[in-house]
XYZ file of C-alpha atoms in Angstrom:
634
model
C -54.793 22.657 6.593
C -51.745 20.367 6.437
C -48.946 21.079 8.891
C -45.469 21.697 7.505
C -43.018 18.800 7.880
C -40.404 19.131 10.582
C -37.630 17.052 12.156
C -37.022 13.721 10.457
C -40.197 14.234 8.391
C -38.538 17.237 6.741
C -35.576 15.125 5.601
C -37.839 12.313 4.428
C -39.994 14.750 2.470
C -37.040 15.965 0.401
C -36.672 14.633 -3.146
C -34.059 11.897 -3.263
C -31.605 13.909 -5.391
C -31.879 16.894 -3.047
C -31.201 14.706 -0.041
C -28.119 13.304 -1.796
C -26.834 16.887 -2.167
C -27.551 17.564 1.523
C -25.576 14.439 2.448
C -22.455 15.997 0.875
C -22.185 18.200 3.960
C -22.328 15.218 6.312
C -19.486 12.953 7.330
C -19.873 9.151 7.159
C -20.165 9.169 10.956
C -22.999 11.728 10.700
C -24.812 9.505 8.207
C -24.478 6.497 10.503
C -25.749 8.525 13.468
C -28.643 9.800 11.389
C -29.672 6.231 10.600
C -30.158 5.605 14.332
C -32.895 8.235 14.657
C -35.797 6.245 13.280
C -36.614 3.335 10.982
C -37.443 5.574 8.052
C -34.092 7.354 8.207
C -32.355 4.012 8.718
C -33.927 2.754 5.498
C -32.971 5.987 3.718
C -29.347 5.809 4.953
C -29.112 2.207 3.755
C -29.812 3.142 0.146
C -26.995 2.679 -2.335
C -27.145 6.166 -3.826
C -26.323 7.912 -0.546
C -23.129 5.908 -0.088
C -22.212 6.053 -3.769
C -22.306 9.841 -3.413
C -20.005 9.601 -0.393
C -17.550 7.420 -2.352
C -17.535 9.910 -5.237
C -16.879 12.818 -2.868
C -13.663 11.198 -1.658
C -12.172 11.672 -5.129
C -10.116 8.457 -5.056
C -11.939 6.748 -7.933
C -13.966 7.831 -10.917
C -17.674 6.997 -11.129
C -16.985 4.199 -13.620
C -14.334 2.657 -11.381
C -16.645 2.785 -8.367
C -19.212 0.778 -10.299
C -16.583 -1.850 -11.111
C -15.348 -2.025 -7.495
C -18.935 -2.415 -6.247
C -19.043 -5.859 -7.883
C -16.649 -7.204 -5.268
C -18.272 -5.850 -2.088
C -21.652 -6.217 -0.430
C -22.712 -2.565 -0.768
C -21.498 0.957 -1.451
C -21.515 1.462 2.309
C -18.961 -1.356 2.640
C -16.950 0.171 -0.202
C -17.011 3.556 1.534
C -15.772 1.907 4.713
C -12.783 0.472 2.862
C -11.999 3.722 1.047
C -12.054 5.672 4.312
C -9.589 3.158 5.754
C -7.071 3.321 2.895
C -7.385 6.963 1.794
C -4.574 8.186 4.115
C -2.244 5.524 2.678
C -2.424 6.836 -0.884
C 0.561 8.924 -1.865
C 4.370 8.891 -1.963
C 6.339 7.186 0.823
C 10.135 7.249 1.088
C 13.096 6.093 3.132
C 16.611 7.495 3.455
C 18.245 4.215 2.408
C 19.494 3.403 -0.110
C 20.821 6.828 -1.023
C 19.856 6.406 -4.689
C 16.241 6.675 -3.560
C 13.577 4.473 -2.007
C 10.252 5.674 -3.396
C 7.052 3.686 -2.747
C 3.894 4.993 -4.377
C 0.610 3.714 -2.903
C -2.165 3.784 -5.506
C -5.595 2.216 -6.060
C -5.511 -1.329 -7.413
C -8.807 -3.217 -7.608
C -10.756 -3.128 -4.334
C -7.298 -2.577 -2.940
C -4.394 -0.191 -2.692
C -0.974 -1.318 -3.895
C 2.420 -0.113 -2.679
C 4.756 0.036 -5.719
C 8.478 0.764 -5.422
C 9.910 2.807 -8.290
C 13.229 1.206 -9.221
C 16.212 3.553 -9.739
C 16.736 3.189 -13.465
C 18.001 4.627 -16.697
C 15.600 6.137 -19.186
C 15.631 4.756 -22.713
C 15.077 6.578 -26.017
C 11.269 6.385 -25.666
C 11.336 8.856 -22.782
C 9.274 8.929 -19.605
C 5.823 8.797 -21.160
C 6.357 5.894 -23.572
C 9.254 4.007 -21.989
C 8.160 1.443 -19.343
C 8.917 2.459 -15.757
C 10.336 -0.438 -13.721
C 8.587 -1.114 -10.418
C 8.348 -3.853 -7.773
C 5.396 -4.699 -5.471
C 5.878 -3.926 -1.772
C 2.466 -4.606 -0.229
C -1.276 -4.730 -0.878
C -4.192 -3.762 1.339
C -7.197 -5.655 -0.021
C -10.842 -5.014 0.818
C -13.146 -7.780 1.982
C -16.812 -7.951 1.014
C -17.829 -6.105 4.198
C -15.253 -3.342 3.721
C -12.695 -4.664 6.210
C -9.054 -4.684 5.131
C -6.407 -7.400 4.794
C -2.661 -6.813 4.543
C -0.329 -8.711 2.206
C 3.393 -8.019 2.306
C 5.263 -9.050 -0.847
C 8.710 -10.628 -0.759
C 11.049 -13.046 -2.472
C 13.178 -15.818 -1.035
C 15.405 -18.337 -2.846
C 14.015 -17.382 -6.231
C 10.348 -17.690 -5.217
C 7.705 -15.033 -4.608
C 5.736 -15.161 -1.355
C 2.796 -13.436 0.299
C 3.082 -12.541 3.968
C -0.488 -11.966 5.226
C -1.274 -9.824 8.250
C -3.678 -7.323 9.729
C -4.208 -3.606 9.211
C -4.196 -1.599 12.410
C -6.562 1.395 12.628
C -5.275 3.948 10.137
C -4.820 7.445 11.511
C -6.207 10.174 9.273
C -3.046 12.278 9.426
C -0.568 9.400 9.315
C 2.956 10.240 8.181
C 4.766 6.990 9.077
C 3.990 3.490 7.817
C 5.301 0.821 10.203
C 5.810 -2.915 9.753
C 5.086 -4.502 13.126
C 4.183 -7.693 14.941
C 1.071 -7.484 17.086
C -0.253 -9.746 19.824
C -3.931 -10.513 19.998
C -6.441 -12.694 21.797
C -7.472 -15.762 19.825
C -10.938 -14.761 18.771
C -12.755 -13.486 15.722
C -12.074 -9.794 16.049
C -13.041 -7.104 13.612
C -10.039 -6.191 11.469
C -11.175 -2.571 11.413
C -11.565 -2.055 15.148
C -11.840 1.667 15.805
C -9.858 1.655 19.047
C -6.563 3.474 18.835
C -3.422 1.407 18.526
C -0.947 1.269 21.360
C 1.742 1.969 18.783
C 0.618 5.587 18.988
C 2.988 5.653 21.938
C 5.860 5.533 19.447
C 8.833 7.497 20.763
C 6.967 8.366 23.978
C 7.118 6.954 27.457
C 4.623 4.212 28.119
C 1.713 5.727 29.963
C 0.081 4.090 32.944
C -3.355 4.291 31.373
C -4.022 4.027 27.631
C -7.321 5.308 26.349
C -9.238 4.490 23.182
C -12.359 5.831 21.495
C -14.471 3.523 23.579
C -12.774 4.100 26.925
C -9.810 2.624 28.775
C -7.868 -0.106 27.012
C -7.711 -3.638 28.369
C -5.545 -3.858 31.487
C -3.411 -6.969 31.753
C -2.856 -6.958 35.472
C -3.152 -4.773 38.518
C -0.882 -2.050 37.135
C 0.136 -3.457 33.738
C -0.697 -2.344 30.238
C -0.091 -3.894 26.844
C 3.479 -3.353 25.652
C 3.661 -1.801 22.159
C 5.939 -3.322 19.548
C 7.809 -0.032 19.249
C 9.154 -0.350 22.813
C 11.142 -3.467 22.002
C 14.806 -3.103 21.160
C 15.788 -3.020 17.514
C 17.324 -6.496 17.770
C 14.106 -7.960 19.215
C 11.905 -6.234 16.659
C 14.038 -7.402 13.758
C 14.214 -11.019 14.899
C 10.535 -11.192 15.805
C 9.641 -9.902 12.342
C 11.930 -12.530 10.847
C 10.314 -15.344 12.846
C 6.764 -14.279 11.971
C 7.393 -13.680 8.261
C 9.126 -17.057 8.007
C 6.103 -18.847 9.440
C 3.133 -17.001 7.910
C 4.501 -16.832 4.386
C 2.535 -18.443 1.592
C 3.890 -19.169 -1.847
C 2.324 -16.973 -4.515
C 0.089 -19.253 -6.619
C 0.190 -19.051 -10.383
C -3.188 -17.309 -10.534
C -1.902 -14.529 -8.236
C 0.927 -13.551 -10.571
C -1.469 -11.539 -12.701
C -1.906 -7.761 -12.701
C -2.257 -5.885 -9.406
C -4.195 -3.065 -11.080
C -5.862 -2.635 -14.481
C -4.246 -0.988 -17.443
C -5.321 2.428 -18.687
C -8.817 2.746 -20.101
C -7.351 3.823 -23.454
C -7.162 0.121 -24.301
C -10.752 -0.745 -23.376
C -10.577 -4.397 -24.476
C -7.533 -5.235 -22.362
C -8.862 -3.063 -19.533
C -12.000 -5.216 -19.313
C -9.916 -8.390 -19.443
C -7.829 -7.081 -16.552
C -10.956 -6.407 -14.496
C -12.119 -10.014 -14.917
C -8.719 -11.327 -13.832
C -8.515 -8.893 -10.913
C -11.988 -9.770 -9.618
C -11.142 -13.478 -9.649
C -7.703 -12.864 -8.137
C -9.126 -10.808 -5.293
C -11.727 -13.462 -4.475
C -9.090 -16.200 -4.349
C -6.719 -13.941 -2.409
C -9.272 -13.262 0.322
C -10.090 -16.978 0.502
C -6.394 -17.665 0.899
C -6.216 -14.995 3.611
C -8.998 -16.666 5.585
C -8.118 -20.324 5.135
C -4.475 -20.447 4.137
C -2.827 -21.178 0.823
C -2.683 -24.972 1.369
C -5.625 -27.409 1.511
C -5.457 -28.013 5.281
C -8.304 -29.809 7.051
C -8.738 -27.471 10.032
C -11.112 -29.864 11.836
C -8.626 -32.671 11.509
C -5.893 -30.373 12.820
C -7.483 -28.522 15.743
C -4.087 -27.558 17.054
C -3.628 -25.241 14.072
C -5.090 -21.764 14.179
C -7.960 -21.217 11.746
C -6.448 -17.850 10.937
C -3.328 -18.353 8.780
C -2.157 -14.838 9.559
C -1.527 -15.555 13.237
C 0.198 -18.097 15.472
C -0.708 -19.215 18.984
C 1.611 -17.917 21.673
C 0.542 -20.784 23.956
C 2.129 -23.201 21.517
C 5.218 -20.993 21.337
C 5.538 -20.902 25.116
C 5.028 -24.671 25.431
C 7.566 -25.310 22.713
C 10.219 -23.593 24.792
C 10.109 -26.559 27.161
C 8.295 -29.332 25.273
C 9.492 -29.788 21.688
C 7.226 -31.890 19.533
C 6.478 -32.634 15.941
C 4.114 -30.330 14.121
C 2.601 -30.072 10.664
C 3.721 -26.906 8.919
C 3.806 -25.760 5.311
C 7.098 -26.745 3.732
C 8.687 -24.026 1.644
C 9.649 -26.474 -1.093
C 6.203 -28.043 -1.436
C 3.868 -26.418 -3.946
C 0.602 -28.168 -3.151
C 0.425 -29.586 0.365
C 1.833 -29.447 3.880
C 4.408 -31.867 5.191
C 4.827 -33.196 8.703
C 8.257 -32.767 10.156
C 9.443 -34.030 13.544
C 12.996 -32.882 13.246
C 12.080 -29.201 13.050
C 8.374 -28.628 13.563
C 6.643 -25.425 14.503
C 7.304 -26.024 18.180
C 10.958 -26.815 17.610
C 11.410 -23.869 15.307
C 9.960 -21.398 17.747
C 11.854 -22.987 20.619
C 15.134 -22.310 18.850
C 14.182 -18.932 17.425
C 12.512 -17.408 20.440
C 15.012 -18.791 22.924
C 17.698 -17.078 20.899
C 15.673 -13.869 20.784
C 14.808 -13.984 24.482
C 18.443 -14.620 25.344
C 19.534 -11.734 23.153
C 16.786 -9.577 24.604
C 17.994 -10.237 28.117
C 21.544 -9.332 27.258
C 20.493 -6.301 25.255
C 17.933 -4.889 27.634
C 19.990 -5.456 30.778
C 20.025 -7.964 33.633
C 18.201 -8.043 36.933
C 21.348 -7.491 38.970
C 22.798 -4.392 37.386
C 22.156 -2.195 40.375
C 20.693 -2.344 43.847
C 17.301 -1.176 42.721
C 17.310 -3.704 39.880
C 17.023 -1.214 37.039
C 19.221 0.289 34.374
C 19.011 2.917 31.660
C 18.745 0.154 29.050
C 15.835 -1.490 30.861
C 14.024 1.824 31.141
C 14.471 2.475 27.443
C 13.356 -0.869 26.021
C 10.735 -3.404 27.042
C 11.699 -7.049 27.296
C 10.414 -9.515 24.766
C 8.613 -11.702 27.308
C 6.669 -8.634 28.477
C 5.467 -8.094 24.919
C 4.552 -11.756 24.360
C 2.726 -12.377 27.653
C -0.173 -10.051 26.886
C -2.149 -12.210 24.424
C -2.489 -15.635 22.838
C -1.478 -15.063 19.221
C 0.949 -12.995 17.205
C 0.814 -11.846 13.608
C 2.208 -9.389 11.113
C 0.618 -5.943 11.101
C 0.674 -2.743 9.071
C 0.372 0.384 11.187
C -0.116 3.870 9.754
C 0.753 6.258 12.592
C 1.200 9.968 13.152
C 4.468 10.963 14.810
C 6.293 14.249 15.290
C 8.956 14.580 12.614
C 11.330 17.406 11.878
C 12.286 18.065 8.267
C 14.791 19.966 6.185
C 13.589 21.390 2.878
C 10.582 19.033 2.672
C 12.695 15.965 3.502
C 11.811 14.273 6.841
C 14.515 13.388 9.365
C 14.071 9.636 9.771
C 14.718 7.091 12.501
C 17.513 4.718 11.525
C 16.098 1.726 13.430
C 12.412 1.820 12.456
C 10.994 -0.597 9.911
C 9.107 2.279 8.395
C 8.296 4.356 5.358
C 7.763 8.120 5.632
C 5.099 10.037 3.766
C 6.023 13.035 1.661
C 3.404 15.791 1.767
C 2.267 16.309 -1.806
C 2.127 19.940 -2.792
C -0.896 20.736 -4.922
C -0.228 23.375 -7.594
C -1.993 26.675 -6.926
C -1.980 30.128 -8.487
C 0.897 31.213 -6.251
C 2.637 27.821 -6.292
C 2.456 26.874 -9.972
C 5.341 24.400 -10.009
C 4.651 22.468 -6.799
C 4.443 18.689 -7.077
C 6.343 15.704 -8.465
C 8.630 16.143 -11.479
C 10.899 13.765 -13.351
C 13.606 14.096 -15.940
C 17.186 13.567 -17.042
C 20.365 15.515 -17.626
C 20.932 16.728 -21.178
C 19.153 18.450 -24.037
C 16.937 17.672 -25.891
C 15.096 15.994 -23.001
C 15.086 12.203 -23.061
C 17.254 11.859 -26.158
C 20.169 9.416 -25.673
C 23.684 10.245 -26.824
C 25.864 8.024 -29.025
C 28.209 6.992 -26.222
C 25.406 6.314 -23.692
C 22.155 4.592 -24.747
C 20.318 5.467 -21.515
C 20.107 8.433 -19.154
C 19.690 8.366 -15.387
C 16.100 9.126 -14.403
C 15.631 11.648 -11.573
C 12.488 12.239 -9.500
C 12.291 15.636 -7.791
C 9.684 16.961 -5.380
C 9.209 20.702 -5.924
C 7.971 22.729 -2.970
C 7.893 26.389 -1.893
C 9.456 28.019 1.115
C 9.198 31.574 2.396
C 12.561 33.007 3.478
C 13.343 36.632 4.331
C 10.280 37.844 2.473
C 11.193 35.928 -0.690
C 9.584 32.870 -2.242
C 11.991 30.053 -2.936
C 11.292 27.009 -5.097
C 13.168 23.948 -3.799
C 13.706 20.782 -5.871
C 14.305 17.859 -3.486
C 15.814 14.703 -4.956
C 13.866 11.557 -4.046
C 15.144 9.189 -6.767
C 18.354 8.976 -8.769
C 18.762 6.474 -11.598
C 22.545 6.288 -11.547
C 24.329 3.026 -10.711
C 26.209 4.598 -7.828
C 24.895 7.586 -5.915
C 26.227 11.048 -6.767
C 23.938 13.164 -4.580
C 22.526 12.442 -1.087
C 18.936 11.305 -0.875
C 16.725 14.235 0.091
C 19.211 16.914 -0.995
C 18.127 19.995 -2.955
C 19.161 19.661 -6.595
C 18.452 23.348 -7.052
C 16.897 26.296 -5.229
C 15.314 29.169 -7.156
C 14.197 32.651 -6.150
C 10.799 32.969 -7.824
C 10.747 36.742 -7.270
C 14.046 37.359 -9.101
C 14.026 36.989 -12.916
C 17.110 35.740 -14.737
C 18.593 37.584 -17.711
C 20.699 34.620 -18.851
C 19.788 33.387 -22.364
C 18.732 29.791 -22.960
C 21.651 28.159 -24.837
C 19.557 26.019 -27.219
C 17.324 27.207 -30.038
C 15.268 24.071 -30.759
C 13.614 21.272 -28.781
C 13.481 17.491 -29.334
C 11.181 17.932 -32.351
C 13.500 20.551 -33.915
C 10.949 23.249 -33.173
C 11.954 26.663 -31.781
C 11.915 26.764 -27.989
C 9.257 29.023 -26.494
C 10.291 30.422 -23.123
C 7.748 31.617 -20.576
C 9.841 32.584 -17.512
C 13.415 32.443 -16.218
C 14.527 32.683 -12.571
C 17.867 33.001 -10.796
C 18.907 30.157 -8.522
C 21.628 27.862 -7.203
C 22.213 24.227 -8.166
C 23.904 21.430 -6.243
C 27.653 21.472 -6.787
C 29.333 18.560 -5.051
C 29.121 14.816 -5.468
C 28.303 12.484 -2.601
C 30.073 13.136 0.676
C 28.044 15.996 2.163
C 24.623 15.710 3.719
C 23.957 19.321 2.716
C 26.213 19.894 -0.329
C 27.391 23.228 -1.632
C 25.915 25.029 -4.625
C 26.795 27.013 -7.720
C 24.769 29.682 -9.555
C 22.376 28.830 -12.338
C 18.972 29.620 -13.831
C 15.627 27.856 -14.070
C 13.840 28.178 -17.420
C 10.091 27.602 -17.781
C 8.709 26.717 -21.221
C 5.263 27.261 -22.665
C 4.766 23.492 -23.079
C 5.169 22.971 -19.308
C 8.752 21.726 -19.234
C 11.355 23.026 -16.787
C 15.115 23.184 -17.308
C 17.764 24.165 -14.772
C 21.179 25.152 -16.168
C 24.356 25.455 -14.109
C 26.036 28.648 -15.290
C 29.631 27.456 -15.006
C 29.440 23.863 -16.272
C 26.494 24.436 -18.679
C 24.990 21.156 -17.423
C 21.206 21.077 -17.919
C 18.555 19.134 -16.014
C 15.224 18.960 -17.889
C 12.005 18.091 -16.041
C 8.372 17.351 -16.756
C 5.421 16.925 -14.409
C 4.645 13.278 -13.593
C 1.483 11.242 -13.102
C 2.832 8.187 -11.269
C -0.415 6.255 -11.440
C -0.502 6.395 -15.227
C 3.218 5.640 -15.525
C 2.928 2.555 -13.323
C -0.050 1.239 -15.280
C 2.158 1.351 -18.371
C 5.222 0.139 -16.474
C 7.059 -3.156 -16.147
C 6.956 -5.225 -12.963
C 10.180 -6.727 -11.549
C 10.744 -9.104 -8.579
C 10.785 -7.706 -5.015
C 13.454 -8.027 -2.321
C 13.125 -10.362 0.707
C 10.082 -9.320 2.762
C 11.479 -7.154 5.563
C 14.050 -5.399 3.353
C 11.367 -5.043 0.685
C 9.263 -2.982 3.061
C 12.040 -0.914 4.618
C 15.675 -1.122 3.551
C 17.653 -0.036 6.619
C 21.198 -0.809 5.471
C 23.229 2.192 4.340
C 23.921 1.679 0.635
C 25.172 3.815 -2.231
C 24.412 1.428 -5.105
C 21.223 0.130 -6.695
C 20.151 -2.673 -4.347
C 16.800 -3.037 -6.120
C 18.303 -3.806 -9.538
C 17.911 -7.586 -9.539
C 17.033 -7.652 -13.215
C 18.788 -7.248 -16.588
C 19.762 -3.713 -17.565
C 21.802 -1.841 -20.097
C 25.033 -2.078 -18.139
C 27.661 -4.668 -18.990
C 28.926 -5.190 -15.440
C 27.339 -5.216 -12.010
C 26.977 -1.990 -10.063
C 28.393 -2.702 -6.648
C 31.117 -1.491 -4.326
C 32.733 -4.846 -5.114
C 33.384 -3.587 -8.646
C 34.937 -0.147 -8.073
C 36.361 0.042 -11.572
C 32.907 -0.223 -13.123
C 31.530 2.320 -10.669
C 34.393 4.721 -11.323
C 33.821 4.499 -15.078
C 30.107 5.215 -14.713
C 30.623 7.947 -12.167
C 33.245 9.731 -14.247
C 31.004 9.503 -17.299
C 28.014 10.907 -15.407
C 30.066 13.710 -13.921
C 30.916 14.868 -17.438
C 27.205 15.585 -17.917
C 26.460 16.835 -14.410
C 27.645 19.756 -12.278
């Protein structure tokens, strides 16, 4: 009589499809641990179908897209590794400045995720669905064949587009802040997806004496010293160090890299397939450029150059402080090769730049003779630049997705003014009780999207709708995250309207037909309050109004006194961007995080419908636009 299978034999005896279903309940770590039990389970865990199932369960890509992405990696296991790394990055990221809105949507590209900034803009007569949405690239995280990740910051300088390659620090699963940093590292071939925790997790906390990682205690630099995180430097040091690194690692965007960053919609199958061919080739060339640099440099003939174009040797930087010498560096005006310059080589450049930074750091962080004990409040608050640089041999640009404690007001996070960061907005998934949660977009006026004779375009608004329980009542809050006016009228993150979902409105809808001249079909109406004042108040006042819900899914909020109407529809940003129009980015650091307080459209470096520039330098133009908009707004 045959004995019943048990242990690993039981798993191996299961039909393959049944085992795939069982694997749904296991995490990727569980699957890896299971493969260590015996050779048979190792062989089973190495099969493509198990990891394809894991990739499908993540819900980032469709089955057809997973098959296409598999062509660029070594296995579905490698693809799963990359998807696990970038999954927390996908979503909507924002910053307080400029006040018109700074919305970056991170979406799947092709074996990559792409950060796309939605440009504050006016909506044409084609409406949201058919009119192209303007966007600019911010960064890409591209997957290598083994599933590791590479970071490319986008930027523009003197009319040219550049890549700024760097590393991706370990991505925290619950990350809510995306930081642009400079990291120090030993000059060795390290895994880009090291699972040890980043020291930047100490953001906004005192530096601890001992820093631990998943594998134990982190590397100690001296008897009682630990690695200084980038976040502990003063704002001046962080800004200048980022400037120095981006200036040196930048690589001119080749002609072949100016193609699409993601494929078009599958509705146009022929062009979709053409895009996939271009994207596969672009990614291969991009990763080759990441490894070996954008210029044909003979690394053996130039042993003094680092073989990793994303990083620079700190030993050379330190030597250059005292011993200037000529050095071969890529010249920004040369399209095909590097030039040797003695007047201002790499050593000379860093001597000037870092001496200036170190001098500024000393004056900013305090001197050694401030008090008898040699310390000051400034020194305790910030680390000195030389303490940050002494820990390793190389420095490079880095993307760090961290989790920090943030307070918020009506779904809008309270942000640090001196962090080169983007902040993630929690996306509210619609449920039975929260039907209207999520991202909505629209314009002022009725019918929705239809231009008037005196104004060919309408300002496009993005609102994040979320629910809040207050005094036993459910309130629906519409937070403004993007405003397409030329000069801001409402603070970024303010509530455009607040509605009591439990209190119906008896006010009639003032229009009888919609954009297609068909009778409007109302579903619900709720009492609420809409924003009342223009810019000037962080938390503006409000005036009564009503929110109307239509059978076709549209929303419309009407201010009772002014009769102004804001019409909204639910948005799918990924589809809109695939049909959108790409425009040039800002310079690299400002392109990632625009820290300067601004009330105009700083991203509008492209032709638009206006006849004069929108800027505080042209107050007459701004006053004309503002007065015109205020006629159509509360």
